[in-house]
Coordinates of C-alpha atoms in Angstrom, one line a residue:
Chain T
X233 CA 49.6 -53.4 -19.4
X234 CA 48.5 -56.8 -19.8
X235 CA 44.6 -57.9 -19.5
X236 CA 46.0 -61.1 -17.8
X237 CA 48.4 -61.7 -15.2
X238 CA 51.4 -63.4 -16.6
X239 CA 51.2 -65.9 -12.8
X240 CA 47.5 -66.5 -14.3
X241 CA 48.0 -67.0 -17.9
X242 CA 47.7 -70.8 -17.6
X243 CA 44.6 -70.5 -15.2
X244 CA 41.1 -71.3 -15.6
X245 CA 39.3 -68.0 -15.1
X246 CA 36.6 -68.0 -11.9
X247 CA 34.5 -65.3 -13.9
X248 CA 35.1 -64.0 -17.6
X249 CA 33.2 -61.9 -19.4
X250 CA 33.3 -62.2 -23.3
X251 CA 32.5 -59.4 -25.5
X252 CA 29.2 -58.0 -23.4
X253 CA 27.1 -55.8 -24.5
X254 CA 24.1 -53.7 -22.5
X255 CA 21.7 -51.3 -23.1
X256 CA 18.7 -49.9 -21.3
X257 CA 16.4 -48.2 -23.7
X258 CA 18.4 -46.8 -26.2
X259 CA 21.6 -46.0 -24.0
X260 CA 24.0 -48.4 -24.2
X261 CA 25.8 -49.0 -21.3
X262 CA 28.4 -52.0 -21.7
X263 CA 29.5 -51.9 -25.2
X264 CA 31.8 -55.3 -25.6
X265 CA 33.0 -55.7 -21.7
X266 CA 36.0 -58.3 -21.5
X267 CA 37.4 -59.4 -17.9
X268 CA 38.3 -62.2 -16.2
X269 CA 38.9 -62.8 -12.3
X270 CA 41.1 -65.3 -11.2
X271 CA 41.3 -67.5 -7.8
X272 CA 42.3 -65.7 -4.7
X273 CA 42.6 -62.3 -6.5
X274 CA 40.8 -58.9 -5.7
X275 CA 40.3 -57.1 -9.2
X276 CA 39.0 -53.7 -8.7
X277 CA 36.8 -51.8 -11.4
X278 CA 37.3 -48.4 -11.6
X279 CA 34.9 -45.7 -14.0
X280 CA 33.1 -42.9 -13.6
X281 CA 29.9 -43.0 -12.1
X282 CA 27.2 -44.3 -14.8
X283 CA 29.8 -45.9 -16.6
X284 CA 28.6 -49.5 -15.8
X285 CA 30.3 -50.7 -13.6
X286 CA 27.4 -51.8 -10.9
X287 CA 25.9 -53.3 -13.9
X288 CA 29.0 -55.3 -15.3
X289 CA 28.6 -57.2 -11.4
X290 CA 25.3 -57.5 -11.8
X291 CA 25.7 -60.1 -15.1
X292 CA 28.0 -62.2 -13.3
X293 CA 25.2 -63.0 -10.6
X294 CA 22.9 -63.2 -13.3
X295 CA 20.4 -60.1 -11.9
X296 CA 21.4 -58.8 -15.6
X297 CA 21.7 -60.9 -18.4
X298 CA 24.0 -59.9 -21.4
X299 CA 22.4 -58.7 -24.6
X300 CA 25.1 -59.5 -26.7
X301 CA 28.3 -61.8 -25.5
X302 CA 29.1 -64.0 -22.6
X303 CA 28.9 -64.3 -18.6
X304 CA 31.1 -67.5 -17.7
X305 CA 31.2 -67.8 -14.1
X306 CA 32.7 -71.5 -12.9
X307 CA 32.8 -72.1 -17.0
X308 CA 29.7 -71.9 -17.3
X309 CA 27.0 -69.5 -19.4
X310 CA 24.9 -67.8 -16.4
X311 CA 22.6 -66.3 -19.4
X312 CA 21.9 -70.5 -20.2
X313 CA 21.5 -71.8 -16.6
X314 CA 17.9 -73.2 -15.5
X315 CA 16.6 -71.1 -12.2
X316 CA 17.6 -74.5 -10.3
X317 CA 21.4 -73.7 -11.7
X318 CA 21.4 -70.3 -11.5
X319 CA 20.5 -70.4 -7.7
X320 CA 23.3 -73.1 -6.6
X321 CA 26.3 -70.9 -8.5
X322 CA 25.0 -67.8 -6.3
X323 CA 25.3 -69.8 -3.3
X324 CA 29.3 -69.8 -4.2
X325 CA 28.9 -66.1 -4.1
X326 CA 28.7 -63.2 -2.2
X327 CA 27.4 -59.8 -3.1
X328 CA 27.4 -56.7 -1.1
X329 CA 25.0 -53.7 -2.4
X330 CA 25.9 -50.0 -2.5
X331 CA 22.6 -49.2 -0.2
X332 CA 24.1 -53.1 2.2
X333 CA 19.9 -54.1 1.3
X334 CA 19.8 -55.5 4.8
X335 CA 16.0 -56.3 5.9
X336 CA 15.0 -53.7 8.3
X337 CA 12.2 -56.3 9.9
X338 CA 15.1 -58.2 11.3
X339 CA 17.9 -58.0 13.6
X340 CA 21.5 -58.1 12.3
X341 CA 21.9 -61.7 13.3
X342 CA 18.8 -62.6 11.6
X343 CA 19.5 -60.9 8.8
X344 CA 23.2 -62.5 8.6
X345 CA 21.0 -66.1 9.2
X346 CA 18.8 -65.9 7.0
X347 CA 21.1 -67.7 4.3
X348 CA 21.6 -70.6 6.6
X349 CA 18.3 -70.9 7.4
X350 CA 17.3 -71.4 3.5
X351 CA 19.9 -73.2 2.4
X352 CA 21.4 -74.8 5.7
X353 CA 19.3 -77.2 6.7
X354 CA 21.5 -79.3 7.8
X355 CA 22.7 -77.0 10.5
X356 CA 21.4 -77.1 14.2
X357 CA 20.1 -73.7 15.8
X358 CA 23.1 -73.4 18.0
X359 CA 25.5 -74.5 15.0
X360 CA 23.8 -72.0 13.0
X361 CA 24.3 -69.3 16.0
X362 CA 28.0 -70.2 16.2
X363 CA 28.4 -69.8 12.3
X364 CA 26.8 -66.4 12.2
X365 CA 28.8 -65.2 15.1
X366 CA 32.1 -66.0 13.6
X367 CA 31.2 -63.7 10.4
X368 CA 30.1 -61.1 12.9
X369 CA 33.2 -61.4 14.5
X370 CA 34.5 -61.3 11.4
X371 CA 33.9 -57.6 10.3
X372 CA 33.7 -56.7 13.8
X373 CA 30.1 -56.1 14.2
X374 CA 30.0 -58.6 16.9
X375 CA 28.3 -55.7 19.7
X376 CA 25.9 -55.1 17.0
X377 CA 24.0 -58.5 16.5
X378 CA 20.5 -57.8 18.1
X379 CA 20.3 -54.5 16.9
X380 CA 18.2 -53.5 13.5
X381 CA 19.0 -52.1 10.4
X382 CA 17.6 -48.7 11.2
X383 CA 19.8 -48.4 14.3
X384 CA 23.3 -48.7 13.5
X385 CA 25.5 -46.3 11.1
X386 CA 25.9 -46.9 7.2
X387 CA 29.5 -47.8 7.8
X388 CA 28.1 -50.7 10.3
X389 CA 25.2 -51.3 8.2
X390 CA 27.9 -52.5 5.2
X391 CA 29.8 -55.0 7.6
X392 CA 26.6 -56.4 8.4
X393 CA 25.6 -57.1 4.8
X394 CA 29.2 -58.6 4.3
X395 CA 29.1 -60.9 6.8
X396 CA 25.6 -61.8 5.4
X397 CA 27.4 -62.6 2.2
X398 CA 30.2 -64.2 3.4
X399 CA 28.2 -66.4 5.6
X400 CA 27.6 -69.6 3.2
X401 CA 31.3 -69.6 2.5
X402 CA 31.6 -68.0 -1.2
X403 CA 34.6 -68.4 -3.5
X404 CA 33.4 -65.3 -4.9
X405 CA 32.6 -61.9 -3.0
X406 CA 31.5 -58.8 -5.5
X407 CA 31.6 -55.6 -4.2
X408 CA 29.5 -52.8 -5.4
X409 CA 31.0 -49.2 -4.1
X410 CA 31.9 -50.7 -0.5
X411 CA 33.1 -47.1 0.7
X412 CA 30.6 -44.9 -1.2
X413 CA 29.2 -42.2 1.6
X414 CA 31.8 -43.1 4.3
X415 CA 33.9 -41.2 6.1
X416 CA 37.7 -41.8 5.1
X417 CA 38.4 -43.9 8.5
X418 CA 35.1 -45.8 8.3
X419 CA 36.4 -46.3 4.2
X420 CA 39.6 -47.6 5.0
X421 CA 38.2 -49.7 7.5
X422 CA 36.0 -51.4 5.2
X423 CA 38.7 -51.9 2.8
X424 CA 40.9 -53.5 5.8
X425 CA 37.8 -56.0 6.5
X426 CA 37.6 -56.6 2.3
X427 CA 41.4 -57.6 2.8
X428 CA 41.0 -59.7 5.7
X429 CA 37.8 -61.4 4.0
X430 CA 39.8 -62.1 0.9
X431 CA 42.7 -64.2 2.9
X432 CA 40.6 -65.9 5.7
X433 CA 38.0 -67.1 3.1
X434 CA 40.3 -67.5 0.2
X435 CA 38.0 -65.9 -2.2
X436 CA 38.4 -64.1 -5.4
X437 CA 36.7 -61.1 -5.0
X438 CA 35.5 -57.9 -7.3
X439 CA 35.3 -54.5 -5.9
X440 CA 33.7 -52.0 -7.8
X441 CA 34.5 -48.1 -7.0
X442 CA 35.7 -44.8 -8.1
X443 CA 37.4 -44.2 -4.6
X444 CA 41.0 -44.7 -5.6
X445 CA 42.8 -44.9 -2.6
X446 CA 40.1 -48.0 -1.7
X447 CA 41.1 -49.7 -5.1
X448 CA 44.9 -49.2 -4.6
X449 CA 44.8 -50.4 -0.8
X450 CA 42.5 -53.4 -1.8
X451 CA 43.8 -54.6 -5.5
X452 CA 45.5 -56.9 -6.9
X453 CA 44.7 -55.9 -10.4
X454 CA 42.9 -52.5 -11.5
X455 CA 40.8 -52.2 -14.4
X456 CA 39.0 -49.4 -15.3
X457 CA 36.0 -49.2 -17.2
X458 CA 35.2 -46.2 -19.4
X459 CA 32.5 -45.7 -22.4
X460 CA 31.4 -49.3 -22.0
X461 CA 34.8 -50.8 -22.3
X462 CA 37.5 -52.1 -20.5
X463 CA 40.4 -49.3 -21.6
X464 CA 43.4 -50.5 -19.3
X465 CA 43.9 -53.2 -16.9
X466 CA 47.4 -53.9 -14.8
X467 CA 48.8 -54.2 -11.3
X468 CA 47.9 -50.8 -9.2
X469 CA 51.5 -49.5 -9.8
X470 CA 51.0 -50.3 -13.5
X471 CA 47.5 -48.3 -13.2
X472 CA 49.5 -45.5 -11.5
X473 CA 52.4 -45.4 -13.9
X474 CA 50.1 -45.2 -17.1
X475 CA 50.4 -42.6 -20.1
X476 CA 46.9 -43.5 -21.0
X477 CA 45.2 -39.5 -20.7
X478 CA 41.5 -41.2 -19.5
X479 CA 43.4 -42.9 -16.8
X480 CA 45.5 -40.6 -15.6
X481 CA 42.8 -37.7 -15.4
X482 CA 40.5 -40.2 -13.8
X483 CA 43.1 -41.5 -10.8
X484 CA 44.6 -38.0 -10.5
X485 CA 41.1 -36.2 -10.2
X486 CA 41.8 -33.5 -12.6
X487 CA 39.2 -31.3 -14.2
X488 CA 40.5 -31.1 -17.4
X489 CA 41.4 -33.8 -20.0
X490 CA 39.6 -36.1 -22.0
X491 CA 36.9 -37.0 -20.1
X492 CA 35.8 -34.0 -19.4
X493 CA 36.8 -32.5 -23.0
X494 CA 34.3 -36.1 -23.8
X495 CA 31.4 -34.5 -21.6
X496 CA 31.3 -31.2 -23.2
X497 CA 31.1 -32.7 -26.7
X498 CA 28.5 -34.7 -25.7
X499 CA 26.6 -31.6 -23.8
X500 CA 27.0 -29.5 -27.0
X501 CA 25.0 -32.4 -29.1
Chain E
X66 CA -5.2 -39.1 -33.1
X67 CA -1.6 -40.9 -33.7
X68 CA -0.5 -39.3 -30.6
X69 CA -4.3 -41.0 -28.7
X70 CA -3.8 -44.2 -30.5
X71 CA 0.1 -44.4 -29.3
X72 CA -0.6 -44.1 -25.3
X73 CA -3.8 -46.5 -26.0
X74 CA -1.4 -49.0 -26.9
X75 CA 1.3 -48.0 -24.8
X76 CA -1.6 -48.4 -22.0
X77 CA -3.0 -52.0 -22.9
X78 CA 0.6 -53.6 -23.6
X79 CA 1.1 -52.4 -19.7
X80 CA -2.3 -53.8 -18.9
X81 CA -1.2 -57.0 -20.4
X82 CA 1.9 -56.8 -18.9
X83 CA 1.0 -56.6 -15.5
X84 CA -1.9 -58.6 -15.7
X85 CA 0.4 -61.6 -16.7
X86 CA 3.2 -60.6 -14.2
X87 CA -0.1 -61.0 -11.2
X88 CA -1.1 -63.9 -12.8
X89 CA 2.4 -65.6 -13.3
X90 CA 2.8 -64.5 -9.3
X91 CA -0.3 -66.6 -8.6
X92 CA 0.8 -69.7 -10.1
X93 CA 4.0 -69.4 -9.1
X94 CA 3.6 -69.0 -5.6
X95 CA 0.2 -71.9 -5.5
X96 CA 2.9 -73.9 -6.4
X97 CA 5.4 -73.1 -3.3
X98 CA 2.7 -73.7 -1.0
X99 CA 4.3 -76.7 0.5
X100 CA 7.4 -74.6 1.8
X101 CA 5.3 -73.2 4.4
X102 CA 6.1 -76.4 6.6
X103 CA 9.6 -74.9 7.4
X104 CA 8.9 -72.8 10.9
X105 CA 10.8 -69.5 9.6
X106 CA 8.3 -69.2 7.1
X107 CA 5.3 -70.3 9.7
X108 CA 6.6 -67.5 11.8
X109 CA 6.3 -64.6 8.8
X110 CA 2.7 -66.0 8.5
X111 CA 1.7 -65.5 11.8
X112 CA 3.4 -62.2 11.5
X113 CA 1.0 -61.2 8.1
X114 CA -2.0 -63.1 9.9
X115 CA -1.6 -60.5 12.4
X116 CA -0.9 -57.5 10.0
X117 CA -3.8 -58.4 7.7
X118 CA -6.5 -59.5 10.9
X119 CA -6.3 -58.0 13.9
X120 CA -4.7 -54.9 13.5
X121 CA -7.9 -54.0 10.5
X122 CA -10.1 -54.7 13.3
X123 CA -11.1 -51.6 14.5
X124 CA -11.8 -49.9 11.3
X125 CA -13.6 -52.9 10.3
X126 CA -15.9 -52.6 13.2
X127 CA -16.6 -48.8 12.8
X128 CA -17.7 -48.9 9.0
X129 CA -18.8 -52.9 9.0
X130 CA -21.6 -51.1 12.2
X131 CA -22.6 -47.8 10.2
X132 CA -22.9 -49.3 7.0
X133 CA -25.7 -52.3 8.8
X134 CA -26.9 -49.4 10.4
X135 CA -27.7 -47.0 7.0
X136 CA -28.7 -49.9 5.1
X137 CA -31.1 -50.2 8.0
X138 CA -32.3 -46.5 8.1
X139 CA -32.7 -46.6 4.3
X140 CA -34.6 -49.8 4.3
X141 CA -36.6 -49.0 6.9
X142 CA -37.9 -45.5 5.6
X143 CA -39.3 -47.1 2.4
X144 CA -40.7 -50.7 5.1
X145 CA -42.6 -48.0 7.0
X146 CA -44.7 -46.8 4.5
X147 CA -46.1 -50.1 3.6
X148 CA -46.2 -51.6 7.1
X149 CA -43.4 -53.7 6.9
X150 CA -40.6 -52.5 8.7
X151 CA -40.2 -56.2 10.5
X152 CA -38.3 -56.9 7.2
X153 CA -35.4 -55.0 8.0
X154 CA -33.8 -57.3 9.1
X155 CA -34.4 -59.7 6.4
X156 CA -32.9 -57.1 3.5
X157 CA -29.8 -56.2 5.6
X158 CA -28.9 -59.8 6.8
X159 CA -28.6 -61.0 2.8
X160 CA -27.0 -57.8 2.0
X161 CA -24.5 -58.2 4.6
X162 CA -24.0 -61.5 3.9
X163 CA -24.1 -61.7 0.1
X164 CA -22.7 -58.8 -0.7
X165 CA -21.8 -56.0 1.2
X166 CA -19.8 -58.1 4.1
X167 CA -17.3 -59.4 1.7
X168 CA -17.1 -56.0 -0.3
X169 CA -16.9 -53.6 2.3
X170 CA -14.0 -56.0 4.5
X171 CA -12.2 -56.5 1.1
X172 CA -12.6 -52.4 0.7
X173 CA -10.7 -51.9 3.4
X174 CA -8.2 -54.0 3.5
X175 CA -7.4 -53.6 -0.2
X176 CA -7.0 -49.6 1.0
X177 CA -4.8 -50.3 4.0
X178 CA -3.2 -53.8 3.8
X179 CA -2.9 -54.3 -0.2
X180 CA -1.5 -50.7 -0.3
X181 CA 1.3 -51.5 2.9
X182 CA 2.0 -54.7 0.8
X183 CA 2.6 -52.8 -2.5
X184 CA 4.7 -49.9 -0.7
X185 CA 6.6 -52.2 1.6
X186 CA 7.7 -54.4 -1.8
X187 CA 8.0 -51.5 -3.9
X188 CA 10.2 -49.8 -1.0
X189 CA 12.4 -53.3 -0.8
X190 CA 12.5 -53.4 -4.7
X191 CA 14.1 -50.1 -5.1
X192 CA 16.7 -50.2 -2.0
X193 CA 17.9 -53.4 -3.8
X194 CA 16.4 -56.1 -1.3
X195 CA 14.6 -57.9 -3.5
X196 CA 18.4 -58.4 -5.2
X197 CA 19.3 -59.5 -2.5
X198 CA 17.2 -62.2 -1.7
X199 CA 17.7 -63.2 -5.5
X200 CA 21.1 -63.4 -5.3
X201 CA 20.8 -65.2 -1.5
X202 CA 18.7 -67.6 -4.0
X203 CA 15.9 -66.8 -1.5
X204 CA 12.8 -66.8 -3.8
X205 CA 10.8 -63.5 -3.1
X206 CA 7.5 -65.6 -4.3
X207 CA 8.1 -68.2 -1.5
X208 CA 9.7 -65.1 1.1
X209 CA 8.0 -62.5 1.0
X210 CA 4.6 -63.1 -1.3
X211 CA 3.4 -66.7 0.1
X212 CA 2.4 -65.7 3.7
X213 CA 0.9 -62.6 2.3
X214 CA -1.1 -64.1 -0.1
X215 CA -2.2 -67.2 2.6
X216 CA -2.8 -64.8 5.8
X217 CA -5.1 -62.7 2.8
X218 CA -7.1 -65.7 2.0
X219 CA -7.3 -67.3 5.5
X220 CA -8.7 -63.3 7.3
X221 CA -10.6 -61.8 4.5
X222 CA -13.4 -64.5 5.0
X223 CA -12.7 -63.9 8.7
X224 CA -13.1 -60.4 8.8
X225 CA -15.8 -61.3 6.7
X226 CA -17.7 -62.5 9.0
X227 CA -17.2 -60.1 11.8
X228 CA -18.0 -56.8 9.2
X229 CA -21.4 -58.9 8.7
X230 CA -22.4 -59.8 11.9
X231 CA -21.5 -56.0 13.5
X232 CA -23.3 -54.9 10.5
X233 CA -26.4 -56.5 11.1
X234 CA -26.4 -56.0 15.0
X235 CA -25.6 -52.4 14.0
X236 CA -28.7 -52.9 12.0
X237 CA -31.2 -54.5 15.0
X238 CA -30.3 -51.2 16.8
X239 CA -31.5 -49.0 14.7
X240 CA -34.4 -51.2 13.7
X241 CA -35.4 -50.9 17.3
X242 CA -34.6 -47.2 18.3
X243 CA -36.3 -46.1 15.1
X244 CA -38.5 -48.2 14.0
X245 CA -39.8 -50.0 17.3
X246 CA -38.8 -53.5 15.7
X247 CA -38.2 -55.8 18.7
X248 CA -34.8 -57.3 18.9
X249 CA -36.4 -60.9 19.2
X250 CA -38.4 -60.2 15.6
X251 CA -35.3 -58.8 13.9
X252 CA -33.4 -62.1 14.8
X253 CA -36.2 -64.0 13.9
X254 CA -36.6 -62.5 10.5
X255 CA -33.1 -62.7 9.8
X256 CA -32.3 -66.0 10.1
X257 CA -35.6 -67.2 8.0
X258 CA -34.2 -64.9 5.0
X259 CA -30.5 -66.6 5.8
X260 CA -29.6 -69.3 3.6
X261 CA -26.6 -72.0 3.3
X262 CA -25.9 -70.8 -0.3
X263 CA -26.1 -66.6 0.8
X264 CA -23.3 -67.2 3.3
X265 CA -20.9 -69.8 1.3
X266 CA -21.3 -67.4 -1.8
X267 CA -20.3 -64.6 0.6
X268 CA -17.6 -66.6 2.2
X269 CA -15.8 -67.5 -1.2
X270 CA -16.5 -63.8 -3.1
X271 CA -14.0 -63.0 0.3
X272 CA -11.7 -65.9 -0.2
X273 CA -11.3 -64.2 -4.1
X274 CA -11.3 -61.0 -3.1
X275 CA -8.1 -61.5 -0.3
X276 CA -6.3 -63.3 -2.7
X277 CA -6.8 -60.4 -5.6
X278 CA -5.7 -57.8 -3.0
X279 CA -2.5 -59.8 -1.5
X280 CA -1.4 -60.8 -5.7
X281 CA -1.8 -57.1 -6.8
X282 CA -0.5 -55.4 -3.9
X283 CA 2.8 -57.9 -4.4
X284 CA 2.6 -57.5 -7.9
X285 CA 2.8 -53.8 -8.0
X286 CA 5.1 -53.8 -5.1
X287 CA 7.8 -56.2 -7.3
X288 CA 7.4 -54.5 -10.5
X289 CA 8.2 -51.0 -8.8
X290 CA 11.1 -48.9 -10.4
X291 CA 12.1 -45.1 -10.2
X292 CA 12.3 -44.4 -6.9
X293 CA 10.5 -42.7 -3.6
X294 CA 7.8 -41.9 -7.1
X295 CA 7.7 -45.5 -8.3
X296 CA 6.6 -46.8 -4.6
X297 CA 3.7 -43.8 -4.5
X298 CA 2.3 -45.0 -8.0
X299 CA 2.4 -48.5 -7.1
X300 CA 0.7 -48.0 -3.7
X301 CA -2.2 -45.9 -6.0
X302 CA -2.1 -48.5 -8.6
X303 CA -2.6 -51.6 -6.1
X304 CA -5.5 -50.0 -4.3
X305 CA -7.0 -48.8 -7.8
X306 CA -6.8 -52.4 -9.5
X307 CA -7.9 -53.8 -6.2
X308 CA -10.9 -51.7 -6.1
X309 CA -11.8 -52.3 -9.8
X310 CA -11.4 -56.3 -9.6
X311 CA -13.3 -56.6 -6.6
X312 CA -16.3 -54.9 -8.0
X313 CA -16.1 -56.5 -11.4
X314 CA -15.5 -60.6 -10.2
X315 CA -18.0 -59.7 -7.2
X316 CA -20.7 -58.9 -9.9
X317 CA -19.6 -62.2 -11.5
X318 CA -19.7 -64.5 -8.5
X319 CA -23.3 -63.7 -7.8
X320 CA -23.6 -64.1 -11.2
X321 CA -22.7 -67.4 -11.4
X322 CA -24.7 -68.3 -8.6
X323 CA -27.5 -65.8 -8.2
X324 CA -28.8 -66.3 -11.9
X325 CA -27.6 -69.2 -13.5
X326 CA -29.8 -72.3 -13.0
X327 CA -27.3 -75.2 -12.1

């Protein structure tokens, strides 16, 4: 399984991350992550929960920073940007939290306007209206634009924080466990509107997960994340068809294999 | 003993920490100040103007009332037995003003607004929204801290004024139904004791006080971690460092003014 696409070889990477290391404490988290997202393409991270992989999104918006190794997002070293920098390369990108961290004080609509309101202000109130119905429209959430936070469904609540990040027009969406606490049909919806979002705004996007069915409906490329590393990386049919035994117990769900073998070593310690 | 010397440390270097965080906060949003001319930012200052002023109003009149009205039974019992219980109103109209107007307002709103400021951050901190606005490149300083810390120091000296002025009328009741001062004495007596400098020292120990209780309430609120636990101790916190700097730079403004010649 190759790291890189052979169709991207000659590309510029959007995002790469060179060699990063993490730890909190004394636990290391990311022990030398390499990845790299290309234009227009949806790469999925797969792991175990705790494995890192919330964390390995959070350096490429900079809400982490690296302590060993690089962050290159556009080409350039997020860890080395002033504030001023930092800022205007998150406004070409779009994050949606596990917990959709929409503001309860404000309707849906607001909530989706608030970007344009800070960094808009170019916009007219009804241009501004128009924009943030479109997103609405968008992840079909349209009915729910005057409501708050507190009274709509998690499901609804996620499509509202999407079309909050979506709304400055990103060329990168990051997706941290879009379907986590869903139902299956709400899930699969979500990953229909992550599909949809990908074409109509021609973004690269990287969804983060351990639902598998969500990363083989959504991905273009699979890689999966294990012991603060990046152990395989490939097409979803390559990811499927893999003889490596962390993978295979990890996409087939079984209870025995390496990983778990992995857990009771670490127990008995 | 290396166990006691440990958690001292451990203790100050937090201390330090979170004294420079506060201070950092201050500086930091002083300098977004200008951003408040944008009307969606106008709007969540009206919004914290109301939080912080009207809705404290009616516990501020109910302790502002009996606390002019002990100070006045207190004073008066010692007055009394040397004849001069006219000068009730005198003692509680300097101590309402000086000191215990500005104290007891900033009391309470350090106990319910600096807390709600520290468990409404804390509470956005840990469900991510403070991430958000990061990554939205949305300041939290200028967002969330800036009308807090303004609507603070614009109704703590407003409030102020209102704890001492029921306090003191609070006081004239009692000077009347206890100690048969006339209402007409106890005004007059008053405002001969009332100087320029006891009310403009009382006016800026409030403007310090509501802009302590807006930075640590913020502060605690941004630096919460660890959950539904981290909000409760930084609620605690807030109202405890609020409580303990209010006492400490109130000593120091009268101080400054009260005993050093200028």
């Amino acid at each position: 399984m190759s790291e890189t696409p052979a169709s991207q070889q000659t590309l510029e990477p959007l995002v790469e991350l060179l060699g990063v290391e993490k730890a909190f404490g004394t636990q290391k988290v990311l022990r030398g992550v390499d990845l790299k997202l290309f234009e227009s393409e949806t790469l999925v991270v797969i792991g175990r929960s705790g494995s890192g992989k919330s964390v390995t999104i959070k350096h490429v918006v900079g809400l982490e920073a690296p302590d060993r190794g690089q962050v290159l997002v556009f080409g350039r070293d997020m860890a080395k940007l002033s504030r001023k920098e930092r800022d205007q390369a998150r406004l070409r990108m779009g994050y949606l939290f596990q917990s959709s961290a929409l503001l309860n004080w404000m309707t849906i609509e607001e909530n989706v306007e608030l970007p344009l309101l800070e960094h808009r202000a170019d916009l007219s109130a009804s241009e501004r209206r128009q924009l943030v119905a479109e997103k609405l429209k968008l992840v079909e959430m349209e009915a729910a634009a005057g409501k708050y936070p507190g009274q709509i469904s998690g499901g609804m609540k996620k499509r509202a924080a999407l079309a909050r990040a979506i709304v400055l027009g990103p060329r990168i969406i990051l997706y941290d466990e879009p379907t986590s606490g869903l139902d299956p049909v709400i899930a699969r919806t979500i990953d229909e509107v992550i599909a949809n979002t990908g074409k109509t705004l021609k973004a690269s996007q990287v969804v983060v997960t351990h639902d598998m069915d969500s990363a083989y409906r959504v991905g273009h490329r699979i890689a999966m994340l294990y012991e603060g590393r990046i152990i395989a990386s490939g097409t979803p049919e390559e990811i499927k068809s893999t003889n490596h035994p962390v993978v295979q117990q990890f996409i087939t769900g079984s209870p025995h294999g390496p990983i778990t073998d992995g857990l009771l070593a670490q127990n008995k310690h | 003993m290396i166990r006691w010397i440990t958690q001292t440390g451990e203790f100050i270097s937090r201390a330090s920490e979170g004294a420079g965080f506060g201070l950092a906060l201050l500086a930091r949003t002083s300098l977004l100040v200008g951003t408040l001319i944008r009307w969606h930012y106008r709007a969540a200052l009206f919004r914290q103007l109301f939080i912080c002023g009207i809705t404290t109003i009616p516990v501020v009149m109910v302790v502002s009332v009996f606390t002019g009205m002990i100070l006045a039974l207190n004073g008066g019992i010692t007055l009394a037995k040397l004849g001069q219980e006219a000068l009730i109103g005198q003692i509680v109209t300097i101590s309402m003003t000086r000191e215990m107007g500005p104290f007891m307002t900033a009391l309470i709103l350090a106990a319910s607004v600096g807390s709600a400021m520290a468990a409404e951050l804390g509470t956005m901190k840990v469900s991510e929204e403070i991430d958000a606005l990061e990554i939205m490149a949305i300041e939290p300083a200028r967002f969330l801290v800036l009308p807090r810390l303004i609507a603070m120091a614009i109704m703590t000296p407003v409030l102020t004024v209102y704890t001492s002025l029921v306090g003191i009328l609070g006081a004239a009741v009692v000077s009347s139904s206890q100690y048969g001062v006339s209402y007409l004495r106890f005004k007059t007596e008053a405002l001969n004791a009332l100087t320029n400098k006891d009310m403009y020292t009382g006016l800026l120990k409030a403007f310090i006080f509501g802009i302590v209780i807006a930075v640590v309430g913020c502060s605690q609120g941004l630096r919460t971690s660890g959950g539904a636990i981290g909000v409760g101790l930084a609620t605690r916190r807030a109202v405890v460092i609020s409580y303990l700097l209010i006492i400490i730079l109130g000593y120091y403004v009268t101080f400054i003014f009260f005993r050093i010649e200028w």
